[in-house]
C-alpha cells in the first residue's frame, strides 16, 4: 500500500503593527483587531500553526528598524519560524524598496512563506501573472500614502508651533500641561518656587554643582524623579544611577531654558525625511520661538542676570561656598586681560589682591594690582552715586516733556529701518542679476537655485525686520519714554553693602588701570547717557 506524503507544517509568526504617524485608523487597524483576524485565518489553515506574535505598536512603517520586527527576523535566522503572516502589506511596511526586497528576495532565499491576508497574497502558492504587478504596485501606493501623511503631519505640527501650542510629551519642570488643553502650559506652583530659588542662588554666585548639592541634601526631587512621582512614565539616556538626582548639568540646563520667562522654543531638531528617523539638529534661526506664550516663573530681569552670571568665569576657591564678589568681571584697563584674585599673606594676616593675568603669565603688562577691599569700597561708592543719578533721571522724566525722548528714539530706530531698506533693495538687485548670470553661463542651474533660495530667505527675514521696526516707530511716537531699565537700579536704592546679585545686576564689567584708577561700565550705560543728554537739551531749550 502506498504511503501518503505528510503535509508540511509551517511555524508562523503573526506580525502586527500600528502607527498614527502613518495615518493608521485605530478603529480598523487596532492591534487586537489584527490579532483576531490572523488567528481566524490560522483556524482555516491547519498546516499553519502559531509560533509567536510580534507587535510594533507606535512604529512607523516607513522604516524596518523596529524592535519586534528585528526579533522576528532573528527567529527566522535561527530557524524557529518559517512563515510570516500580516493583515495586509501596509502592516508589513510602507517603504516600497525595502518591502519589495524582503518579499521578493530575502524571504524566498531564506525559505520563508509570507502571507498578507487582506491582500490575498501567499508566496507559497503558485504566482499568477498579476502578482508581479499588483504586489509592487500596492507597496508603492503604501509608500506614497505614508509620504503624503508625513507631509501633512509636518505641516500641521509647524502650524501648531507658530500658534504657540506646546507639542512636547512632557511639560518642562515647573509646568503642567493644562488639563483642559494639552497644548497649553500652566505653572506648577509646588516646584515653581524651587525654580525661582535656583535662579536666585545662581545670581548670588553659587556654582551649579553647589546648587545641585543643596537640592539633593534638601530632598528636592530632580525633574525626572518628580515626573515619576506624579505617575508619568519617562526616562532619559542621561541617567546613570537607579534614581536620578540633581547634577550641575541639570541645573545649567534649567537656568538656560527660556521657557521660564514665558518663551516657548520648539522645533530644534527634525528628521531629514519620513524614511530617515535619525534626528538632526536645526540651525538656531530655524527654531520656532514664541515669546510671551505662557505664564513666566521668573522675571526677564532675573533670567538675563542669570545668563550673564553663567557667561562669567565663576570659578571659586576650594574653601569658599560661592564665587567672589567680582568674579569674571574685573579686567585690566591697560591690556584688556582679566584680573585674577590672588591671596597674599603679610604680618600674619591674609589679604586679597586683583592682579593683571598678563603680567603674571608673561610680563607683557605692568605689575599693577589693587587690593580687594579697596576695589569693593570704590565700587560701593560709585554704585550709590549711579543709583541716585538714575532715580533723579526718572524723577525728571516723570515731570518733564518726554516728547524729545520719543522723537530722538524714533529717529534712532528710523536709521535702523533705513539700513534695512537699503539691505532689502540690495538683495532684490542680487536676485534680479542671478537670472542674467544664469543666462550668460556665469553660474549653472544648481548654483542659481542655491543662491536664489539663500537670497530669497534673507530678503524675507529683512522684510519681517522692517515691519517690526516700522511698528516700533509708531508705538514710540505715541507712548511715553521707556524707563523700565531703571528698575534694576531702583531696587537697590537702600543699598548698605555689596552682594553678588547687586553687582551683576547693575555692572557689566570693571576696568582697573595702573595707579588704581577704576572705570565701571554699567549695564544700560548707553541708555542712561542718551536719556540724560536729551533731558539736558530739553532743559536748555526751556531756559532759553
mmCIF file of N, CA and C in Angstrom, residues 408-476:
data_model
loop_
_atom_site.group_PDB
_atom_site.id
_atom_site.type_symbol
_atom_site.label_atom_id
_atom_site.label_comp_id
_atom_site.label_asym_id
_atom_site.label_seq_id
_atom_site.Cartn_x
_atom_site.Cartn_y
_atom_site.Cartn_z
ATOM 1 N N UNK A 408 13.647 111.472 19.531
ATOM 2 C CA UNK A 408 15.025 111.006 19.345
ATOM 3 C C UNK A 408 15.072 109.491 19.209
ATOM 4 N N UNK A 409 14.243 108.825 19.999
ATOM 5 C CA UNK A 409 14.204 107.365 19.912
ATOM 6 C C UNK A 409 13.695 106.903 18.565
ATOM 7 N N UNK A 410 12.669 107.605 18.075
ATOM 8 C CA UNK A 410 12.105 107.257 16.767
ATOM 9 C C UNK A 410 13.118 107.493 15.659
ATOM 10 N N UNK A 411 13.906 108.562 15.810
ATOM 11 C CA UNK A 411 14.941 108.857 14.807
ATOM 12 C C UNK A 411 15.988 107.743 14.779
ATOM 13 N N UNK A 412 16.352 107.273 15.980
ATOM 14 C CA UNK A 412 17.350 106.202 16.074
ATOM 15 C C UNK A 412 16.854 104.923 15.396
ATOM 16 N N UNK A 413 15.594 104.597 15.644
ATOM 17 C CA UNK A 413 15.015 103.395 15.033
ATOM 18 C C UNK A 413 14.830 103.601 13.531
ATOM 19 N N UNK A 414 14.506 104.855 13.123
ATOM 20 C CA UNK A 414 14.339 105.152 11.705
ATOM 21 C C UNK A 414 15.636 104.899 10.937
ATOM 22 N N UNK A 415 16.769 105.212 11.569
ATOM 23 C CA UNK A 415 18.065 104.944 10.932
ATOM 24 C C UNK A 415 18.240 103.436 10.694
ATOM 25 N N UNK A 416 17.849 102.665 11.693
ATOM 26 C CA UNK A 416 17.932 101.196 11.553
ATOM 27 C C UNK A 416 17.026 100.719 10.418
ATOM 28 N N UNK A 417 15.841 101.335 10.337
ATOM 29 C CA UNK A 417 14.893 100.963 9.284
ATOM 30 C C UNK A 417 15.459 101.311 7.907
ATOM 31 N N UNK A 418 16.100 102.478 7.788
ATOM 32 C CA UNK A 418 16.703 102.882 6.515
ATOM 33 C C UNK A 418 17.798 101.909 6.088
ATOM 34 N N UNK A 419 18.579 101.443 7.072
ATOM 35 C CA UNK A 419 19.646 100.481 6.770
ATOM 36 C C UNK A 419 19.058 99.164 6.272
ATOM 37 N N UNK A 420 17.957 98.742 6.892
ATOM 38 C CA UNK A 420 17.294 97.506 6.474
ATOM 39 C C UNK A 420 16.704 97.650 5.070
ATOM 40 N N UNK A 421 16.153 98.820 4.770
ATOM 41 C CA UNK A 421 15.591 99.049 3.439
ATOM 42 C C UNK A 421 16.686 98.978 2.372
ATOM 43 N N UNK A 422 17.837 99.568 2.701
ATOM 44 C CA UNK A 422 18.965 99.522 1.763
ATOM 45 C C UNK A 422 19.423 98.093 1.534
ATOM 46 N N UNK A 423 19.440 97.302 2.631
ATOM 47 C CA UNK A 423 19.834 95.889 2.511
ATOM 48 C C UNK A 423 18.815 95.122 1.673
ATOM 49 N N UNK A 424 17.525 95.416 1.870
ATOM 50 C CA UNK A 424 16.462 94.732 1.123
ATOM 51 C C UNK A 424 16.568 95.035 -0.370
ATOM 52 N N UNK A 425 16.811 96.304 -0.691
ATOM 53 C CA UNK A 425 16.950 96.699 -2.098
ATOM 54 C C UNK A 425 18.165 96.025 -2.742
ATOM 55 N N UNK A 426 19.235 95.909 -1.977
ATOM 56 C CA UNK A 426 20.441 95.252 -2.481
ATOM 57 C C UNK A 426 20.159 93.780 -2.797
ATOM 58 N N UNK A 427 19.407 93.126 -1.907
ATOM 59 C CA UNK A 427 19.061 91.716 -2.119
ATOM 60 C C UNK A 427 18.168 91.545 -3.345
ATOM 61 N N UNK A 428 17.253 92.479 -3.533
ATOM 62 C CA UNK A 428 16.371 92.408 -4.705
ATOM 63 C C UNK A 428 17.169 92.547 -6.006
ATOM 64 N N UNK A 429 18.168 93.425 -5.985
ATOM 65 C CA UNK A 429 19.022 93.587 -7.158
ATOM 66 C C UNK A 429 19.840 92.322 -7.423
ATOM 67 N N UNK A 430 20.318 91.711 -6.340
ATOM 68 C CA UNK A 430 21.078 90.469 -6.486
ATOM 69 C C UNK A 430 20.208 89.366 -7.085
ATOM 70 N N UNK A 431 18.945 89.309 -6.640
ATOM 71 C CA UNK A 431 18.024 88.304 -7.175
ATOM 72 C C UNK A 431 17.782 88.516 -8.667
ATOM 73 N N UNK A 432 17.643 89.788 -9.066
ATOM 74 C CA UNK A 432 17.434 90.080 -10.474
ATOM 75 C C UNK A 432 18.652 89.735 -11.327
ATOM 76 N N UNK A 433 19.854 89.975 -10.771
ATOM 77 C CA UNK A 433 21.081 89.704 -11.524
ATOM 78 C C UNK A 433 21.382 88.206 -11.631
ATOM 79 N N UNK A 434 20.787 87.402 -10.736
ATOM 80 C CA UNK A 434 21.048 85.958 -10.768
ATOM 81 C C UNK A 434 20.627 85.341 -12.094
ATOM 82 N N UNK A 435 19.423 85.717 -12.558
ATOM 83 C CA UNK A 435 18.929 85.132 -13.812
ATOM 84 C C UNK A 435 19.818 85.527 -14.982
ATOM 85 N N UNK A 436 20.298 86.766 -14.963
ATOM 86 C CA UNK A 436 21.200 87.226 -16.028
ATOM 87 C C UNK A 436 22.497 86.409 -16.009
ATOM 88 N N UNK A 437 23.011 86.144 -14.791
ATOM 89 C CA UNK A 437 24.238 85.345 -14.660
ATOM 90 C C UNK A 437 24.023 83.922 -15.152
ATOM 91 N N UNK A 438 22.815 83.385 -14.896
ATOM 92 C CA UNK A 438 22.492 82.042 -15.365
ATOM 93 C C UNK A 438 22.436 82.024 -16.895
ATOM 94 N N UNK A 439 21.756 83.030 -17.466
ATOM 95 C CA UNK A 439 21.609 83.106 -18.928
ATOM 96 C C UNK A 439 22.956 83.294 -19.618
ATOM 97 N N UNK A 440 23.868 84.022 -18.953
ATOM 98 C CA UNK A 440 25.190 84.280 -19.539
ATOM 99 C C UNK A 440 26.174 83.137 -19.289
ATOM 100 N N UNK A 441 25.738 82.119 -18.548
ATOM 101 C CA UNK A 441 26.609 80.975 -18.275
ATOM 102 C C UNK A 441 27.634 81.218 -17.178
ATOM 103 N N UNK A 442 27.483 82.307 -16.420
ATOM 104 C CA UNK A 442 28.418 82.588 -15.323
ATOM 105 C C UNK A 442 28.220 81.599 -14.184
ATOM 106 N N UNK A 443 26.959 81.234 -13.939
ATOM 107 C CA UNK A 443 26.646 80.216 -12.933
ATOM 108 C C UNK A 443 25.771 79.156 -13.566
ATOM 109 N N UNK A 444 25.806 77.943 -12.987
ATOM 110 C CA UNK A 444 24.966 76.867 -13.524
ATOM 111 C C UNK A 444 23.617 76.839 -12.801
ATOM 112 N N UNK A 445 22.741 75.929 -13.216
ATOM 113 C CA UNK A 445 21.393 75.852 -12.672
ATOM 114 C C UNK A 445 21.403 75.536 -11.166
ATOM 115 N N UNK A 446 22.304 74.639 -10.739
ATOM 116 C CA UNK A 446 22.381 74.258 -9.319
ATOM 117 C C UNK A 446 22.768 75.464 -8.467
ATOM 118 N N UNK A 447 23.809 76.189 -8.912
ATOM 119 C CA UNK A 447 24.267 77.363 -8.184
ATOM 120 C C UNK A 447 23.187 78.444 -8.173
ATOM 121 N N UNK A 448 22.487 78.588 -9.293
ATOM 122 C CA UNK A 448 21.401 79.566 -9.390
ATOM 123 C C UNK A 448 20.308 79.266 -8.358
ATOM 124 N N UNK A 449 19.916 77.994 -8.289
ATOM 125 C CA UNK A 449 18.862 77.591 -7.348
ATOM 126 C C UNK A 449 19.288 77.831 -5.909
ATOM 127 N N UNK A 450 20.538 77.474 -5.605
ATOM 128 C CA UNK A 450 21.038 77.628 -4.233
ATOM 129 C C UNK A 450 21.093 79.099 -3.822
ATOM 130 N N UNK A 451 21.640 79.941 -4.712
ATOM 131 C CA UNK A 451 21.761 81.361 -4.399
ATOM 132 C C UNK A 451 20.392 82.048 -4.326
ATOM 133 N N UNK A 452 19.500 81.666 -5.224
ATOM 134 C CA UNK A 452 18.168 82.257 -5.212
ATOM 135 C C UNK A 452 17.448 81.946 -3.899
ATOM 136 N N UNK A 453 17.563 80.691 -3.453
ATOM 137 C CA UNK A 453 16.926 80.296 -2.199
ATOM 138 C C UNK A 453 17.526 81.073 -1.026
ATOM 139 N N UNK A 454 18.860 81.216 -1.036
ATOM 140 C CA UNK A 454 19.548 81.925 0.045
ATOM 141 C C UNK A 454 19.158 83.401 0.082
ATOM 142 N N UNK A 455 19.193 84.078 -1.081
ATOM 143 C CA UNK A 455 18.851 85.496 -1.143
ATOM 144 C C UNK A 455 17.378 85.731 -0.808
ATOM 145 N N UNK A 456 16.516 84.847 -1.280
ATOM 146 C CA UNK A 456 15.075 84.996 -1.025
ATOM 147 C C UNK A 456 14.772 84.857 0.463
ATOM 148 N N UNK A 457 15.440 83.882 1.086
ATOM 149 C CA UNK A 457 15.233 83.658 2.517
ATOM 150 C C UNK A 457 15.694 84.878 3.317
ATOM 151 N N UNK A 458 16.859 85.401 2.961
ATOM 152 C CA UNK A 458 17.387 86.569 3.668
ATOM 153 C C UNK A 458 16.484 87.786 3.433
ATOM 154 N N UNK A 459 15.985 87.955 2.213
ATOM 155 C CA UNK A 459 15.100 89.076 1.900
ATOM 156 C C UNK A 459 13.814 89.000 2.723
ATOM 157 N N UNK A 460 13.291 87.784 2.892
ATOM 158 C CA UNK A 460 12.071 87.602 3.692
ATOM 159 C C UNK A 460 12.321 87.969 5.154
ATOM 160 N N UNK A 461 13.510 87.598 5.667
ATOM 161 C CA UNK A 461 13.860 87.933 7.055
ATOM 162 C C UNK A 461 13.980 89.442 7.229
ATOM 163 N N UNK A 462 14.648 90.098 6.281
ATOM 164 C CA UNK A 462 14.824 91.553 6.349
ATOM 165 C C UNK A 462 13.471 92.258 6.277
ATOM 166 N N UNK A 463 12.570 91.738 5.449
ATOM 167 C CA UNK A 463 11.236 92.337 5.322
ATOM 168 C C UNK A 463 10.483 92.264 6.651
ATOM 169 N N UNK A 464 10.610 91.135 7.341
ATOM 170 C CA UNK A 464 9.973 90.996 8.659
ATOM 171 C C UNK A 464 10.571 91.997 9.650
ATOM 172 N N UNK A 465 11.899 92.150 9.597
ATOM 173 C CA UNK A 465 12.572 93.095 10.498
ATOM 174 C C UNK A 465 12.134 94.522 10.209
ATOM 175 N N UNK A 466 11.934 94.845 8.918
ATOM 176 C CA UNK A 466 11.467 96.180 8.541
ATOM 177 C C UNK A 466 10.072 96.442 9.109
ATOM 178 N N UNK A 467 9.204 95.462 9.013
ATOM 179 C CA UNK A 467 7.844 95.610 9.546
ATOM 180 C C UNK A 467 7.873 95.843 11.055
ATOM 181 N N UNK A 468 8.745 95.074 11.746
ATOM 182 C CA UNK A 468 8.848 95.203 13.205
ATOM 183 C C UNK A 468 9.372 96.584 13.597
ATOM 184 N N UNK A 469 10.362 97.094 12.852
ATOM 185 C CA UNK A 469 10.915 98.423 13.140
ATOM 186 C C UNK A 469 9.886 99.513 12.885
ATOM 187 N N UNK A 470 9.110 99.367 11.803
ATOM 188 C CA UNK A 470 8.075 100.350 11.493
ATOM 189 C C UNK A 470 7.027 100.390 12.600
ATOM 190 N N UNK A 471 6.652 99.221 13.089
ATOM 191 C CA UNK A 471 5.700 99.141 14.195
ATOM 192 C C UNK A 471 6.251 99.826 15.427
ATOM 193 N N UNK A 472 7.537 99.597 15.678
ATOM 194 C CA UNK A 472 8.182 100.176 16.858
ATOM 195 C C UNK A 472 8.188 101.702 16.790
ATOM 196 N N UNK A 473 8.420 102.251 15.601
ATOM 197 C CA UNK A 473 8.420 103.703 15.418
ATOM 198 C C UNK A 473 7.047 104.281 15.744
ATOM 199 N N UNK A 474 5.994 103.618 15.258
ATOM 200 C CA UNK A 474 4.634 104.092 15.505
ATOM 201 C C UNK A 474 4.310 104.092 16.992
ATOM 202 N N UNK A 475 4.749 103.031 17.680
ATOM 203 C CA UNK A 475 4.494 102.929 19.124
ATOM 204 C C UNK A 475 5.249 104.022 19.873
ATOM 205 N N UNK A 476 6.514 104.254 19.479
ATOM 206 C CA UNK A 476 7.352 105.241 20.170
ATOM 207 C C UNK A 476 6.793 106.654 20.030
#
